[in-house]
Amino acid sequence: MKKQKEIHTEYDFSKAERGKFHLPLDKGYTVHVQKKDGTVEVTHYALAEGTVLLAPDVLEYFPDSESVNEALRLLIQLMDKMPAKKYRQRKSTALQVAEGKRG
């Protein structure tokens, strides 16, 4: 028979909020640490420049940076071989007209 774990009385979950810290990491996150002397240390963490977050379904196929980079390089090669009008965006005609009036 397994022994049940007891929750210590000093833990108060009455105001707990499910998923409170499950936020998108792309905007960074802030950690508040309350110290014994009553002060609060606030630290904001941001993702390093160039960091890319993969969705869980994509992560199944690309477990590391090397595999992602390899796949993207192959995709870039394919895009370069395709006709430009299909895969590259053009400026809208409205934008071209507006730019033409300036000069």
PDB file of N, CA, C and O in Angstrom, residues 35-103:
ATOM      1  N   LYS A  35      11.388  37.732  -0.535  1.00  0.00           N
ATOM      2  CA  LYS A  35      12.445  37.340   0.394  1.00  0.00           C
ATOM      3  C   LYS A  35      11.924  37.359   1.819  1.00  0.00           C
ATOM      4  O   LYS A  35      10.869  37.922   2.102  1.00  0.00           O
ATOM      5  N   LYS A  36      12.675  36.739   2.704  1.00  0.00           N
ATOM      6  CA  LYS A  36      12.259  36.622   4.107  1.00  0.00           C
ATOM      7  C   LYS A  36      12.113  37.978   4.783  1.00  0.00           C
ATOM      8  O   LYS A  36      11.302  38.148   5.683  1.00  0.00           O
ATOM      9  N   ASP A  37      12.914  38.962   4.335  1.00  0.00           N
ATOM     10  CA  ASP A  37      12.846  40.285   4.962  1.00  0.00           C
ATOM     11  C   ASP A  37      11.678  41.120   4.435  1.00  0.00           C
ATOM     12  O   ASP A  37      11.503  42.271   4.817  1.00  0.00           O
ATOM     13  N   GLY A  38      10.848  40.554   3.545  1.00  0.00           N
ATOM     14  CA  GLY A  38       9.672  41.246   3.041  1.00  0.00           C
ATOM     15  C   GLY A  38       9.880  41.936   1.714  1.00  0.00           C
ATOM     16  O   GLY A  38       8.914  42.375   1.089  1.00  0.00           O
ATOM     17  N   THR A  39      11.114  42.054   1.272  1.00  0.00           N
ATOM     18  CA  THR A  39      11.364  42.682  -0.015  1.00  0.00           C
ATOM     19  C   THR A  39      11.042  41.703  -1.151  1.00  0.00           C
ATOM     20  O   THR A  39      11.020  40.489  -0.938  1.00  0.00           O
ATOM     21  N   VAL A  40      10.796  42.258  -2.311  1.00  0.00           N
ATOM     22  CA  VAL A  40      10.496  41.438  -3.484  1.00  0.00           C
ATOM     23  C   VAL A  40      11.530  41.738  -4.553  1.00  0.00           C
ATOM     24  O   VAL A  40      11.758  42.879  -4.919  1.00  0.00           O
ATOM     25  N   GLU A  41      12.161  40.683  -5.021  1.00  0.00           N
ATOM     26  CA  GLU A  41      13.137  40.812  -6.105  1.00  0.00           C
ATOM     27  C   GLU A  41      12.418  40.479  -7.407  1.00  0.00           C
ATOM     28  O   GLU A  41      11.838  39.418  -7.561  1.00  0.00           O
ATOM     29  N   VAL A  42      12.435  41.428  -8.346  1.00  0.00           N
ATOM     30  CA  VAL A  42      11.749  41.255  -9.624  1.00  0.00           C
ATOM     31  C   VAL A  42      12.797  41.174 -10.720  1.00  0.00           C
ATOM     32  O   VAL A  42      13.644  42.049 -10.855  1.00  0.00           O
ATOM     33  N   THR A  43      12.735  40.104 -11.499  1.00  0.00           N
ATOM     34  CA  THR A  43      13.665  39.916 -12.607  1.00  0.00           C
ATOM     35  C   THR A  43      12.864  39.598 -13.859  1.00  0.00           C
ATOM     36  O   THR A  43      11.991  38.738 -13.842  1.00  0.00           O
ATOM     37  N   HIS A  44      13.165  40.325 -14.953  1.00  0.00           N
ATOM     38  CA  HIS A  44      12.491  40.069 -16.220  1.00  0.00           C
ATOM     39  C   HIS A  44      13.456  39.316 -17.141  1.00  0.00           C
ATOM     40  O   HIS A  44      14.608  39.705 -17.287  1.00  0.00           O
ATOM     41  N   TYR A  45      12.965  38.249 -17.722  1.00  0.00           N
ATOM     42  CA  TYR A  45      13.747  37.446 -18.649  1.00  0.00           C
ATOM     43  C   TYR A  45      13.141  37.575 -20.040  1.00  0.00           C
ATOM     44  O   TYR A  45      11.929  37.476 -20.201  1.00  0.00           O
ATOM     45  N   ALA A  46      13.973  37.800 -21.024  1.00  0.00           N
ATOM     46  CA  ALA A  46      13.524  37.871 -22.410  1.00  0.00           C
ATOM     47  C   ALA A  46      14.300  36.833 -23.214  1.00  0.00           C
ATOM     48  O   ALA A  46      15.409  36.453 -22.846  1.00  0.00           O
ATOM     49  N   LEU A  47      13.705  36.413 -24.288  1.00  0.00           N
ATOM     50  CA  LEU A  47      14.383  35.455 -25.153  1.00  0.00           C
ATOM     51  C   LEU A  47      15.539  36.151 -25.865  1.00  0.00           C
ATOM     52  O   LEU A  47      15.447  37.324 -26.218  1.00  0.00           O
ATOM     53  N   ALA A  48      16.604  35.429 -26.047  1.00  0.00           N
ATOM     54  CA  ALA A  48      17.757  35.980 -26.755  1.00  0.00           C
ATOM     55  C   ALA A  48      17.384  36.266 -28.201  1.00  0.00           C
ATOM     56  O   ALA A  48      16.526  35.590 -28.780  1.00  0.00           O
ATOM     57  N   GLU A  49      18.012  37.266 -28.791  1.00  0.00           N
ATOM     58  CA  GLU A  49      17.736  37.616 -30.177  1.00  0.00           C
ATOM     59  C   GLU A  49      18.002  36.407 -31.077  1.00  0.00           C
ATOM     60  O   GLU A  49      19.018  35.733 -30.928  1.00  0.00           O
ATOM     61  N   GLY A  50      17.079  36.142 -31.962  1.00  0.00           N
ATOM     62  CA  GLY A  50      17.230  35.009 -32.865  1.00  0.00           C
ATOM     63  C   GLY A  50      16.600  33.725 -32.351  1.00  0.00           C
ATOM     64  O   GLY A  50      16.562  32.724 -33.054  1.00  0.00           O
ATOM     65  N   THR A  51      16.093  33.747 -31.126  1.00  0.00           N
ATOM     66  CA  THR A  51      15.459  32.552 -30.578  1.00  0.00           C
ATOM     67  C   THR A  51      14.138  32.301 -31.287  1.00  0.00           C
ATOM     68  O   THR A  51      13.356  33.209 -31.509  1.00  0.00           O
ATOM     69  N   VAL A  52      13.908  31.056 -31.662  1.00  0.00           N
ATOM     70  CA  VAL A  52      12.673  30.672 -32.336  1.00  0.00           C
ATOM     71  C   VAL A  52      12.004  29.591 -31.500  1.00  0.00           C
ATOM     72  O   VAL A  52      12.650  28.630 -31.085  1.00  0.00           O
ATOM     73  N   LEU A  53      10.712  29.744 -31.254  1.00  0.00           N
ATOM     74  CA  LEU A  53       9.967  28.743 -30.498  1.00  0.00           C
ATOM     75  C   LEU A  53       9.199  27.859 -31.469  1.00  0.00           C
ATOM     76  O   LEU A  53       8.511  28.357 -32.359  1.00  0.00           O
ATOM     77  N   LEU A  54       9.329  26.567 -31.304  1.00  0.00           N
ATOM     78  CA  LEU A  54       8.637  25.617 -32.169  1.00  0.00           C
ATOM     79  C   LEU A  54       7.384  25.101 -31.484  1.00  0.00           C
ATOM     80  O   LEU A  54       7.388  24.834 -30.283  1.00  0.00           O
ATOM     81  N   ALA A  55       6.332  24.934 -32.260  1.00  0.00           N
ATOM     82  CA  ALA A  55       5.109  24.338 -31.741  1.00  0.00           C
ATOM     83  C   ALA A  55       5.379  22.859 -31.447  1.00  0.00           C
ATOM     84  O   ALA A  55       6.246  22.246 -32.081  1.00  0.00           O
ATOM     85  N   PRO A  56       4.659  22.286 -30.499  1.00  0.00           N
ATOM     86  CA  PRO A  56       4.903  20.886 -30.122  1.00  0.00           C
ATOM     87  C   PRO A  56       4.823  19.907 -31.287  1.00  0.00           C
ATOM     88  O   PRO A  56       5.619  18.979 -31.370  1.00  0.00           O
ATOM     89  N   ASP A  57       3.884  20.120 -32.232  1.00  0.00           N
ATOM     90  CA  ASP A  57       3.775  19.189 -33.361  1.00  0.00           C
ATOM     91  C   ASP A  57       4.972  19.298 -34.295  1.00  0.00           C
ATOM     92  O   ASP A  57       5.409  18.312 -34.886  1.00  0.00           O
ATOM     93  N   VAL A  58       5.567  20.475 -34.411  1.00  0.00           N
ATOM     94  CA  VAL A  58       6.754  20.656 -35.245  1.00  0.00           C
ATOM     95  C   VAL A  58       7.975  20.078 -34.536  1.00  0.00           C
ATOM     96  O   VAL A  58       8.847  19.475 -35.154  1.00  0.00           O
ATOM     97  N   LEU A  59       8.002  20.226 -33.244  1.00  0.00           N
ATOM     98  CA  LEU A  59       9.119  19.738 -32.429  1.00  0.00           C
ATOM     99  C   LEU A  59       9.302  18.224 -32.551  1.00  0.00           C
ATOM    100  O   LEU A  59      10.416  17.723 -32.447  1.00  0.00           O
ATOM    101  N   GLU A  60       8.210  17.509 -32.824  1.00  0.00           N
ATOM    102  CA  GLU A  60       8.304  16.060 -33.006  1.00  0.00           C
ATOM    103  C   GLU A  60       9.211  15.707 -34.191  1.00  0.00           C
ATOM    104  O   GLU A  60       9.890  14.698 -34.179  1.00  0.00           O
ATOM    105  N   TYR A  61       9.207  16.551 -35.207  1.00  0.00           N
ATOM    106  CA  TYR A  61       9.987  16.291 -36.413  1.00  0.00           C
ATOM    107  C   TYR A  61      11.362  16.947 -36.387  1.00  0.00           C
ATOM    108  O   TYR A  61      12.259  16.514 -37.099  1.00  0.00           O
ATOM    109  N   PHE A  62      11.506  18.005 -35.602  1.00  0.00           N
ATOM    110  CA  PHE A  62      12.761  18.753 -35.551  1.00  0.00           C
ATOM    111  C   PHE A  62      13.201  18.905 -34.096  1.00  0.00           C
ATOM    112  O   PHE A  62      12.916  19.912 -33.451  1.00  0.00           O
ATOM    113  N   PRO A  63      13.903  17.925 -33.560  1.00  0.00           N
ATOM    114  CA  PRO A  63      14.244  17.920 -32.141  1.00  0.00           C
ATOM    115  C   PRO A  63      15.363  18.877 -31.734  1.00  0.00           C
ATOM    116  O   PRO A  63      15.555  19.118 -30.549  1.00  0.00           O
ATOM    117  N   ASP A  64      16.103  19.418 -32.714  1.00  0.00           N
ATOM    118  CA  ASP A  64      17.210  20.304 -32.340  1.00  0.00           C
ATOM    119  C   ASP A  64      17.414  21.384 -33.406  1.00  0.00           C
ATOM    120  O   ASP A  64      16.825  21.352 -34.483  1.00  0.00           O
ATOM    121  N   SER A  65      18.248  22.355 -33.100  1.00  0.00           N
ATOM    122  CA  SER A  65      18.500  23.481 -34.002  1.00  0.00           C
ATOM    123  C   SER A  65      19.082  23.029 -35.335  1.00  0.00           C
ATOM    124  O   SER A  65      18.745  23.572 -36.388  1.00  0.00           O
ATOM    125  N   GLU A  66      19.953  22.058 -35.291  1.00  0.00           N
ATOM    126  CA  GLU A  66      20.597  21.583 -36.514  1.00  0.00           C
ATOM    127  C   GLU A  66      19.568  21.063 -37.518  1.00  0.00           C
ATOM    128  O   GLU A  66      19.624  21.380 -38.707  1.00  0.00           O
ATOM    129  N   SER A  67      18.606  20.286 -37.056  1.00  0.00           N
ATOM    130  CA  SER A  67      17.604  19.731 -37.967  1.00  0.00           C
ATOM    131  C   SER A  67      16.683  20.817 -38.518  1.00  0.00           C
ATOM    132  O   SER A  67      16.288  20.774 -39.687  1.00  0.00           O
ATOM    133  N   VAL A  68      16.351  21.812 -37.708  1.00  0.00           N
ATOM    134  CA  VAL A  68      15.522  22.931 -38.179  1.00  0.00           C
ATOM    135  C   VAL A  68      16.270  23.719 -39.235  1.00  0.00           C
ATOM    136  O   VAL A  68      15.725  24.030 -40.304  1.00  0.00           O
ATOM    137  N   ASN A  69      17.524  24.060 -38.978  1.00  0.00           N
ATOM    138  CA  ASN A  69      18.315  24.830 -39.934  1.00  0.00           C
ATOM    139  C   ASN A  69      18.484  24.082 -41.257  1.00  0.00           C
ATOM    140  O   ASN A  69      18.392  24.675 -42.335  1.00  0.00           O
ATOM    141  N   GLU A  70      18.720  22.785 -41.195  1.00  0.00           N
ATOM    142  CA  GLU A  70      18.882  21.989 -42.404  1.00  0.00           C
ATOM    143  C   GLU A  70      17.602  22.007 -43.246  1.00  0.00           C
ATOM    144  O   GLU A  70      17.640  22.211 -44.459  1.00  0.00           O
ATOM    145  N   ALA A  71      16.465  21.828 -42.585  1.00  0.00           N
ATOM    146  CA  ALA A  71      15.184  21.832 -43.296  1.00  0.00           C
ATOM    147  C   ALA A  71      14.896  23.199 -43.909  1.00  0.00           C
ATOM    148  O   ALA A  71      14.436  23.296 -45.057  1.00  0.00           O
ATOM    149  N   LEU A  72      15.185  24.259 -43.190  1.00  0.00           N
ATOM    150  CA  LEU A  72      14.936  25.593 -43.717  1.00  0.00           C
ATOM    151  C   LEU A  72      15.869  25.926 -44.882  1.00  0.00           C
ATOM    152  O   LEU A  72      15.462  26.573 -45.851  1.00  0.00           O
ATOM    153  N   ARG A  73      17.100  25.478 -44.823  1.00  0.00           N
ATOM    154  CA  ARG A  73      18.024  25.701 -45.941  1.00  0.00           C
ATOM    155  C   ARG A  73      17.528  24.989 -47.205  1.00  0.00           C
ATOM    156  O   ARG A  73      17.598  25.524 -48.307  1.00  0.00           O
ATOM    157  N   LEU A  74      17.014  23.770 -47.037  1.00  0.00           N
ATOM    158  CA  LEU A  74      16.448  23.044 -48.177  1.00  0.00           C
ATOM    159  C   LEU A  74      15.223  23.769 -48.732  1.00  0.00           C
ATOM    160  O   LEU A  74      15.036  23.862 -49.946  1.00  0.00           O
ATOM    161  N   LEU A  75      14.387  24.300 -47.858  1.00  0.00           N
ATOM    162  CA  LEU A  75      13.218  25.048 -48.287  1.00  0.00           C
ATOM    163  C   LEU A  75      13.625  26.312 -49.049  1.00  0.00           C
ATOM    164  O   LEU A  75      13.036  26.642 -50.082  1.00  0.00           O
ATOM    165  N   ILE A  76      14.644  26.995 -48.583  1.00  0.00           N
ATOM    166  CA  ILE A  76      15.140  28.187 -49.267  1.00  0.00           C
ATOM    167  C   ILE A  76      15.634  27.825 -50.664  1.00  0.00           C
ATOM    168  O   ILE A  76      15.353  28.540 -51.633  1.00  0.00           O
ATOM    169  N   GLN A  77      16.351  26.715 -50.794  1.00  0.00           N
ATOM    170  CA  GLN A  77      16.826  26.272 -52.112  1.00  0.00           C
ATOM    171  C   GLN A  77      15.653  25.998 -53.046  1.00  0.00           C
ATOM    172  O   GLN A  77      15.673  26.371 -54.221  1.00  0.00           O
ATOM    173  N   LEU A  78      14.605  25.358 -52.521  1.00  0.00           N
ATOM    174  CA  LEU A  78      13.425  25.081 -53.345  1.00  0.00           C
ATOM    175  C   LEU A  78      12.728  26.374 -53.770  1.00  0.00           C
ATOM    176  O   LEU A  78      12.289  26.517 -54.905  1.00  0.00           O
ATOM    177  N   MET A  79      12.620  27.312 -52.852  1.00  0.00           N
ATOM    178  CA  MET A  79      11.968  28.587 -53.166  1.00  0.00           C
ATOM    179  C   MET A  79      12.735  29.342 -54.249  1.00  0.00           C
ATOM    180  O   MET A  79      12.135  29.983 -55.110  1.00  0.00           O
ATOM    181  N   ASP A  80      14.060  29.264 -54.214  1.00  0.00           N
ATOM    182  CA  ASP A  80      14.875  29.953 -55.211  1.00  0.00           C
ATOM    183  C   ASP A  80      14.693  29.354 -56.603  1.00  0.00           C
ATOM    184  O   ASP A  80      14.889  30.034 -57.604  1.00  0.00           O
ATOM    185  N   LYS A  81      14.312  28.087 -56.673  1.00  0.00           N
ATOM    186  CA  LYS A  81      14.126  27.416 -57.968  1.00  0.00           C
ATOM    187  C   LYS A  81      12.724  27.635 -58.537  1.00  0.00           C
ATOM    188  O   LYS A  81      12.480  27.361 -59.695  1.00  0.00           O
ATOM    189  N   MET A  82      11.791  28.109 -57.721  1.00  0.00           N
ATOM    190  CA  MET A  82      10.409  28.310 -58.157  1.00  0.00           C
ATOM    191  C   MET A  82      10.254  29.684 -58.792  1.00  0.00           C
ATOM    192  O   MET A  82      10.987  30.604 -58.469  1.00  0.00           O
ATOM    193  N   PRO A  83       9.262  29.832 -59.655  1.00  0.00           N
ATOM    194  CA  PRO A  83       8.992  31.148 -60.242  1.00  0.00           C
ATOM    195  C   PRO A  83       8.687  32.177 -59.157  1.00  0.00           C
ATOM    196  O   PRO A  83       7.950  31.892 -58.217  1.00  0.00           O
ATOM    197  N   ALA A  84       9.239  33.352 -59.313  1.00  0.00           N
ATOM    198  CA  ALA A  84       9.121  34.392 -58.289  1.00  0.00           C
ATOM    199  C   ALA A  84       7.679  34.806 -58.044  1.00  0.00           C
ATOM    200  O   ALA A  84       7.298  35.081 -56.915  1.00  0.00           O
ATOM    201  N   LYS A  85       6.857  34.865 -59.085  1.00  0.00           N
ATOM    202  CA  LYS A  85       5.496  35.369 -58.910  1.00  0.00           C
ATOM    203  C   LYS A  85       4.627  34.468 -58.039  1.00  0.00           C
ATOM    204  O   LYS A  85       3.649  34.906 -57.476  1.00  0.00           O
ATOM    205  N   LYS A  86       4.978  33.206 -57.908  1.00  0.00           N
ATOM    206  CA  LYS A  86       4.169  32.304 -57.089  1.00  0.00           C
ATOM    207  C   LYS A  86       4.523  32.369 -55.609  1.00  0.00           C
ATOM    208  O   LYS A  86       3.673  32.245 -54.760  1.00  0.00           O
ATOM    209  N   TYR A  87       5.792  32.539 -55.287  1.00  0.00           N
ATOM    210  CA  TYR A  87       6.199  32.359 -53.908  1.00  0.00           C
ATOM    211  C   TYR A  87       6.771  33.604 -53.237  1.00  0.00           C
ATOM    212  O   TYR A  87       7.025  33.600 -52.065  1.00  0.00           O
ATOM    213  N   ARG A  88       6.986  34.654 -53.978  1.00  0.00           N
ATOM    214  CA  ARG A  88       7.501  35.876 -53.361  1.00  0.00           C
ATOM    215  C   ARG A  88       6.425  36.932 -53.419  1.00  0.00           C
ATOM    216  O   ARG A  88       5.760  37.103 -54.435  1.00  0.00           O
ATOM    217  N   GLN A  89       6.266  37.656 -52.353  1.00  0.00           N
ATOM    218  CA  GLN A  89       5.232  38.682 -52.301  1.00  0.00           C
ATOM    219  C   GLN A  89       5.675  39.916 -53.074  1.00  0.00           C
ATOM    220  O   GLN A  89       6.828  40.321 -53.016  1.00  0.00           O
ATOM    221  N   ARG A  90       4.738  40.497 -53.784  1.00  0.00           N
ATOM    222  CA  ARG A  90       4.979  41.757 -54.470  1.00  0.00           C
ATOM    223  C   ARG A  90       4.338  42.873 -53.662  1.00  0.00           C
ATOM    224  O   ARG A  90       3.416  42.645 -52.894  1.00  0.00           O
ATOM    225  N   LYS A  91       4.793  44.071 -53.887  1.00  0.00           N
ATOM    226  CA  LYS A  91       4.137  45.222 -53.269  1.00  0.00           C
ATOM    227  C   LYS A  91       2.776  45.385 -53.915  1.00  0.00           C
ATOM    228  O   LYS A  91       2.611  45.155 -55.106  1.00  0.00           O
ATOM    229  N   SER A  92       1.814  45.826 -53.137  1.00  0.00           N
ATOM    230  CA  SER A  92       0.493  46.050 -53.704  1.00  0.00           C
ATOM    231  C   SER A  92       0.549  47.259 -54.639  1.00  0.00           C
ATOM    232  O   SER A  92       1.381  48.144 -54.483  1.00  0.00           O
ATOM    233  N   THR A  93      -0.360  47.322 -55.611  1.00  0.00           N
ATOM    234  CA  THR A  93      -0.365  48.432 -56.561  1.00  0.00           C
ATOM    235  C   THR A  93      -0.663  49.746 -55.861  1.00  0.00           C
ATOM    236  O   THR A  93      -0.164  50.784 -56.252  1.00  0.00           O
ATOM    237  N   ALA A  94      -1.468  49.710 -54.804  1.00  0.00           N
ATOM    238  CA  ALA A  94      -1.775  50.942 -54.075  1.00  0.00           C
ATOM    239  C   ALA A  94      -0.513  51.525 -53.469  1.00  0.00           C
ATOM    240  O   ALA A  94      -0.297  52.736 -53.502  1.00  0.00           O
ATOM    241  N   LEU A  95       0.338  50.695 -52.949  1.00  0.00           N
ATOM    242  CA  LEU A  95       1.577  51.162 -52.352  1.00  0.00           C
ATOM    243  C   LEU A  95       2.507  51.713 -53.426  1.00  0.00           C
ATOM    244  O   LEU A  95       3.145  52.739 -53.240  1.00  0.00           O
ATOM    245  N   GLN A  96       2.544  51.069 -54.589  1.00  0.00           N
ATOM    246  CA  GLN A  96       3.410  51.541 -55.668  1.00  0.00           C
ATOM    247  C   GLN A  96       2.959  52.905 -56.188  1.00  0.00           C
ATOM    248  O   GLN A  96       3.754  53.778 -56.458  1.00  0.00           O
ATOM    249  N   VAL A  97       1.660  53.112 -56.282  1.00  0.00           N
ATOM    250  CA  VAL A  97       1.125  54.396 -56.741  1.00  0.00           C
ATOM    251  C   VAL A  97       1.483  55.475 -55.745  1.00  0.00           C
ATOM    252  O   VAL A  97       1.936  56.553 -56.091  1.00  0.00           O
ATOM    253  N   ALA A  98       1.309  55.193 -54.459  1.00  0.00           N
ATOM    254  CA  ALA A  98       1.597  56.175 -53.420  1.00  0.00           C
ATOM    255  C   ALA A  98       3.076  56.528 -53.423  1.00  0.00           C
ATOM    256  O   ALA A  98       3.447  57.687 -53.262  1.00  0.00           O
ATOM    257  N   GLU A  99       3.939  55.545 -53.640  1.00  0.00           N
ATOM    258  CA  GLU A  99       5.370  55.820 -53.678  1.00  0.00           C
ATOM    259  C   GLU A  99       5.722  56.644 -54.910  1.00  0.00           C
ATOM    260  O   GLU A  99       6.579  57.505 -54.850  1.00  0.00           O
ATOM    261  N   GLY A 100       5.032  56.407 -56.033  1.00  0.00           N
ATOM    262  CA  GLY A 100       5.297  57.130 -57.255  1.00  0.00           C
ATOM    263  C   GLY A 100       4.952  58.612 -57.143  1.00  0.00           C
ATOM    264  O   GLY A 100       5.579  59.467 -57.729  1.00  0.00           O
ATOM    265  N   LYS A 101       3.939  58.957 -56.349  1.00  0.00           N
ATOM    266  CA  LYS A 101       3.515  60.353 -56.198  1.00  0.00           C
ATOM    267  C   LYS A 101       4.511  61.166 -55.381  1.00  0.00           C
ATOM    268  O   LYS A 101       4.581  62.358 -55.502  1.00  0.00           O
ATOM    269  N   ARG A 102       5.225  60.516 -54.483  1.00  0.00           N
ATOM    270  CA  ARG A 102       6.185  61.241 -53.633  1.00  0.00           C
ATOM    271  C   ARG A 102       7.325  61.839 -54.438  1.00  0.00           C
ATOM    272  O   ARG A 102       7.788  62.911 -54.166  1.00  0.00           O
ATOM    273  N   GLY A 103       7.884  61.055 -55.355  1.00  0.00           N
ATOM    274  CA  GLY A 103       9.109  61.442 -56.046  1.00  0.00           C
ATOM    275  C   GLY A 103       8.836  62.339 -57.170  1.00  0.00           C
ATOM    276  O   GLY A 103       9.270  63.331 -57.532  1.00  0.00           O
TER     277      GLY A 103
END
